[in-house]
PDB file of C-alpha atoms in Angstrom:
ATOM      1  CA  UNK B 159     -50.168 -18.708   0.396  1.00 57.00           C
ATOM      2  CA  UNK B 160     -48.727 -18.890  -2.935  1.00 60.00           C
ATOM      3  CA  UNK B 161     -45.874 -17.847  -3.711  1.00 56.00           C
ATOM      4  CA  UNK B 162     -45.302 -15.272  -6.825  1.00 58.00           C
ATOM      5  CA  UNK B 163     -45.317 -17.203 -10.621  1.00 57.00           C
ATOM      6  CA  UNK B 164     -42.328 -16.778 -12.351  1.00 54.00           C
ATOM      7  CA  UNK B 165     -42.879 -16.351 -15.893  1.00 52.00           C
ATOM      8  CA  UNK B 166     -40.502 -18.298 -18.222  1.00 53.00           C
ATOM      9  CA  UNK B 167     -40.302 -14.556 -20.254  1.00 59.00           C
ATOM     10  CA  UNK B 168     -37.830 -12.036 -19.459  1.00 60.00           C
ATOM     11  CA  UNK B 169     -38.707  -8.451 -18.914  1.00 73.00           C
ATOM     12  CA  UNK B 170     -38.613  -6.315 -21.903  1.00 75.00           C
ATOM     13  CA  UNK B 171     -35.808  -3.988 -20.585  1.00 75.00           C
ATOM     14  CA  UNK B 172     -33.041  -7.390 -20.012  1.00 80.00           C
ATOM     15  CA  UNK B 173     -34.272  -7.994 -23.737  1.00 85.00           C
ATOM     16  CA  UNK B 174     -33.332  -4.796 -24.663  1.00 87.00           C
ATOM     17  CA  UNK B 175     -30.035  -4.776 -22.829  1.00 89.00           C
ATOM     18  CA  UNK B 176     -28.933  -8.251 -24.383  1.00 90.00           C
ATOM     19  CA  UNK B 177     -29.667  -6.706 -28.053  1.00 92.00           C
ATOM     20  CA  UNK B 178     -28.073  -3.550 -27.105  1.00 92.00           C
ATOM     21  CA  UNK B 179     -24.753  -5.520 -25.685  1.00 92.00           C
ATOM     22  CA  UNK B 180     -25.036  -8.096 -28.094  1.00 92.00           C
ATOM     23  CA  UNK B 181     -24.760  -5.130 -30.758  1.00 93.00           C
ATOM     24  CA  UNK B 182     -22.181  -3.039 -29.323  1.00 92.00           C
ATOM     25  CA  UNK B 183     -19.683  -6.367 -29.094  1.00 91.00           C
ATOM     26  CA  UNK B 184     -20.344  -7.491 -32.502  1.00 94.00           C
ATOM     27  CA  UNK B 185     -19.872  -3.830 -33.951  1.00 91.00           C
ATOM     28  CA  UNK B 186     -16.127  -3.639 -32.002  1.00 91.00           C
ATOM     29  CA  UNK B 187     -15.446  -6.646 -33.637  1.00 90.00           C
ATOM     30  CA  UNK B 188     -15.700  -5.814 -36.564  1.00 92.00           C
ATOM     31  CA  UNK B 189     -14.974  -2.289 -36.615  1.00 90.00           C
ATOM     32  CA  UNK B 190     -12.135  -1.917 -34.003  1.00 88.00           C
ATOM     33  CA  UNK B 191      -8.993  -2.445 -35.436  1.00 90.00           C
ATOM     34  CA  UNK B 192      -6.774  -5.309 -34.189  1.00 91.00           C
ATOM     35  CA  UNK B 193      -3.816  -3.067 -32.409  1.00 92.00           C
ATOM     36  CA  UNK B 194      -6.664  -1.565 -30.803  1.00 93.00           C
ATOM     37  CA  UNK B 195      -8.234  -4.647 -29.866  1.00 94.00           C
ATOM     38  CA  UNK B 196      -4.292  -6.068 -28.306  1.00 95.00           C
ATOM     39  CA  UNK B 197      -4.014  -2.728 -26.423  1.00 95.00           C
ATOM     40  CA  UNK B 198      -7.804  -3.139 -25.111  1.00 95.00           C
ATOM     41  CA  UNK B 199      -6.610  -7.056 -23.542  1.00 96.00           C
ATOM     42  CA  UNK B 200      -4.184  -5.493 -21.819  1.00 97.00           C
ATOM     43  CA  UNK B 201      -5.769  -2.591 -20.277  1.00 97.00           C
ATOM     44  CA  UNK B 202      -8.376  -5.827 -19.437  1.00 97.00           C
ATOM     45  CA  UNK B 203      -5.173  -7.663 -18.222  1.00 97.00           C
ATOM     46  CA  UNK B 204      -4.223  -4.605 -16.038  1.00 97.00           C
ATOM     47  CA  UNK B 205      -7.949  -3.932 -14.185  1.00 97.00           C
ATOM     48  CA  UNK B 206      -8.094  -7.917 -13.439  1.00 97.00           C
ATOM     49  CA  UNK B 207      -4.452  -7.168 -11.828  1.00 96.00           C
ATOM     50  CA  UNK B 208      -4.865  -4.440  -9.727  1.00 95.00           C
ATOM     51  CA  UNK B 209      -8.446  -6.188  -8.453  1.00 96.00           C
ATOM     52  CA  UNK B 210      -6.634  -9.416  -7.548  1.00 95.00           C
ATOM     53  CA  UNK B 211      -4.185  -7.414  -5.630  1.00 92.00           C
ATOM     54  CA  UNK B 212      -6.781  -5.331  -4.008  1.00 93.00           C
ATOM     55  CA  UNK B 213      -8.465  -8.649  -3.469  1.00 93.00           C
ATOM     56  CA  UNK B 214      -5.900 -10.300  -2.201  1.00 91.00           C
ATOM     57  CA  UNK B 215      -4.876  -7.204   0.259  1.00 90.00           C
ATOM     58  CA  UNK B 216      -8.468  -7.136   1.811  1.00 89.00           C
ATOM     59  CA  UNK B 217      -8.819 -10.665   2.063  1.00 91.00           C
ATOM     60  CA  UNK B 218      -5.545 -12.429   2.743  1.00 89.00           C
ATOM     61  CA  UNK B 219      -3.097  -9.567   4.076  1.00 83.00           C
ATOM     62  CA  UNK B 220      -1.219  -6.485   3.299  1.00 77.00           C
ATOM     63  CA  UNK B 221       1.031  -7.171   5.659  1.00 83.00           C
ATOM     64  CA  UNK B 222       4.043  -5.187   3.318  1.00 83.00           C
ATOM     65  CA  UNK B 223       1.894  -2.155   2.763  1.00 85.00           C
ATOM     66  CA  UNK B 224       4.448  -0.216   0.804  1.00 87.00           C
ATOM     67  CA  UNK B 225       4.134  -3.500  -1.639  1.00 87.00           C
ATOM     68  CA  UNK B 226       0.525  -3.235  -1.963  1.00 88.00           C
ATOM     69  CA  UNK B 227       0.848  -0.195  -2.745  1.00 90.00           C
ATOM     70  CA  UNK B 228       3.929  -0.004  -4.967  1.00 91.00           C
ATOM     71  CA  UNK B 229       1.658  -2.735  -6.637  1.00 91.00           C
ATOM     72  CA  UNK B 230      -1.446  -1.093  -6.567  1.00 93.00           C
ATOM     73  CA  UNK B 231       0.451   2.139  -7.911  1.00 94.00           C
ATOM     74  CA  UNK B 232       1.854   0.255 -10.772  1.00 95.00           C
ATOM     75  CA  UNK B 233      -1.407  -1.028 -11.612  1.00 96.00           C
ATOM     76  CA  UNK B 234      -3.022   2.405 -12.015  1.00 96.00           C
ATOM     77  CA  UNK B 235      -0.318   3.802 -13.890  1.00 97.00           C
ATOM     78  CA  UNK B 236       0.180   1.431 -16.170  1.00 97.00           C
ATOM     79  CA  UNK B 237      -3.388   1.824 -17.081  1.00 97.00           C
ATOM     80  CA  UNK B 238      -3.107   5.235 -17.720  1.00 97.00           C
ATOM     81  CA  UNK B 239      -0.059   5.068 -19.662  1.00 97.00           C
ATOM     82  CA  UNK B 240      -1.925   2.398 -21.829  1.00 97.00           C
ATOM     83  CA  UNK B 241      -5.184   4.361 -22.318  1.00 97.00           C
ATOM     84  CA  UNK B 242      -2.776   7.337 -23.188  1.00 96.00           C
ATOM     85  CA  UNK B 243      -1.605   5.220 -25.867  1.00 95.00           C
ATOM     86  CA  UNK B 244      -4.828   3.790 -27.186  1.00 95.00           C
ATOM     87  CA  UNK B 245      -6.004   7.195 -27.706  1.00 94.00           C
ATOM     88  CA  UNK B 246      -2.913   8.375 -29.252  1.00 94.00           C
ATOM     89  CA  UNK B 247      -2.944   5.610 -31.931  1.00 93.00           C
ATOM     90  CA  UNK B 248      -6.667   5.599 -32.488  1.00 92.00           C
ATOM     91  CA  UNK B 249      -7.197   6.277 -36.040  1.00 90.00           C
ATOM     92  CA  UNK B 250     -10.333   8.026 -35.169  1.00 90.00           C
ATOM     93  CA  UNK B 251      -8.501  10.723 -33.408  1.00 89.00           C
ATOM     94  CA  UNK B 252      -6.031  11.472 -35.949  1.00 89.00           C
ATOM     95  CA  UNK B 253      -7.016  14.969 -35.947  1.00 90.00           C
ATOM     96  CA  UNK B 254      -6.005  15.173 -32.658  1.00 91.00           C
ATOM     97  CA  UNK B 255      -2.691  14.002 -32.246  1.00 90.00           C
ATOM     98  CA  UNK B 256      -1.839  15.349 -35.902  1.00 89.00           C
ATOM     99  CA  UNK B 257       2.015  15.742 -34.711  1.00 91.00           C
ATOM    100  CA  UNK B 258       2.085  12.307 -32.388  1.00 91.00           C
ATOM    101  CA  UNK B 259       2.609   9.458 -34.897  1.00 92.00           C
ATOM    102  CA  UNK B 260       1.676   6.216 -33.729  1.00 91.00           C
ATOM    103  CA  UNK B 261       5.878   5.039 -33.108  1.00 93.00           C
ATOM    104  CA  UNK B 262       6.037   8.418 -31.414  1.00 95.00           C
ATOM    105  CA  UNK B 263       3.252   7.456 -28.953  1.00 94.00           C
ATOM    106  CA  UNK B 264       4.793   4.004 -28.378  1.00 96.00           C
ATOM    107  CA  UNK B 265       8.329   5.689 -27.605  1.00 96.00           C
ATOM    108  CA  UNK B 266       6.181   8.149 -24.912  1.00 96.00           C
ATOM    109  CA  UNK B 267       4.460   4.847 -23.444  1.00 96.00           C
ATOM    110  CA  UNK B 268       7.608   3.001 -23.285  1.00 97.00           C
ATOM    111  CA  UNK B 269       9.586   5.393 -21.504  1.00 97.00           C
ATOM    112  CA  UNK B 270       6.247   6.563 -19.537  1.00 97.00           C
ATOM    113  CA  UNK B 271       6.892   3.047 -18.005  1.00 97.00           C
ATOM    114  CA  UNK B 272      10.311   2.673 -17.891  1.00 97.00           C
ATOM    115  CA  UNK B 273       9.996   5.982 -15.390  1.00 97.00           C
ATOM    116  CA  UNK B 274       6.679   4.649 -13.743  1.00 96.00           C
ATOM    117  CA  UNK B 275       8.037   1.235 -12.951  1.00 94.00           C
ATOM    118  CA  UNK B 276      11.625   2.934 -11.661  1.00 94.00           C
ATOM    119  CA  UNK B 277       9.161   5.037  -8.999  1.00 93.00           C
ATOM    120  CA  UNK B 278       7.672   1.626  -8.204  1.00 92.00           C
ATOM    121  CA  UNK B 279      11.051  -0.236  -7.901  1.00 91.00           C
ATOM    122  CA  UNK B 280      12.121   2.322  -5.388  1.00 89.00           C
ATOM    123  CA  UNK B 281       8.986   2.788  -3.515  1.00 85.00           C
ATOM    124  CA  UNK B 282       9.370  -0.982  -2.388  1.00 81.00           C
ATOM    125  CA  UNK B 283      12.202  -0.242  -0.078  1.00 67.00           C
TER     126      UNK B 283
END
């Protein structure tokens, strides 16, 4: 019995979904600006952390569980903190945060995780 041909072609809709990704990456290049872009690699930065230490806890151990998930914790609300910021210093959302200047929103991340990471420190024991 043969088995199914493969056809050298891709389906229409993977076409589709290439142009369409291919589109949206080149358009936040060029149209995102770059604090956004720094802020966006470490939001990236953060997700790849907490999965390696989710990973890692599945996989290896989590033998300290209050680590994992003082960790794990951190992680989470770091990301938060961040995306609060992004959205604060969007220009795009100016109208929003009309009384939040972007050094305001920086001074309310940066003490956002000088209190987050203090919770953290402590949880550990």
């Amino acid at each position: 019995m043969a088995g199914p041909k493969s056809s050298s072609k891709s389906s229409p809709a993977s076409s589709e979904t290439s142009v369409a990704v291919s589109t949206l990456w080149k358009s936040y290049l060029n149209q995102t600006p770059d604090r956004l872009k720094f802020i966006d690699a470490f939001l990236a930065f953060i997700v790849l952390s907490g999965v390696l230490q989710f990973v890692y806890c599945v996989l290896v151990t989590n033998f300290p569980f209050n680590a994992f998930l003082a960790g794990f914790a951190s992680s989470v609300g770091q990301f938060v903190l961040t995306a609060s910021l992004r959205a604060q210093v969007n220009p795009e959302n100016r109208s929003e945060f009309k009384e939040v200047s972007p050094e305001r929103a920086f001074a309310d991340f940066a003490l956002g995780s000088i209190v987050l990471h203090f919770f953290v420190f402590n949880f550990l024991g």
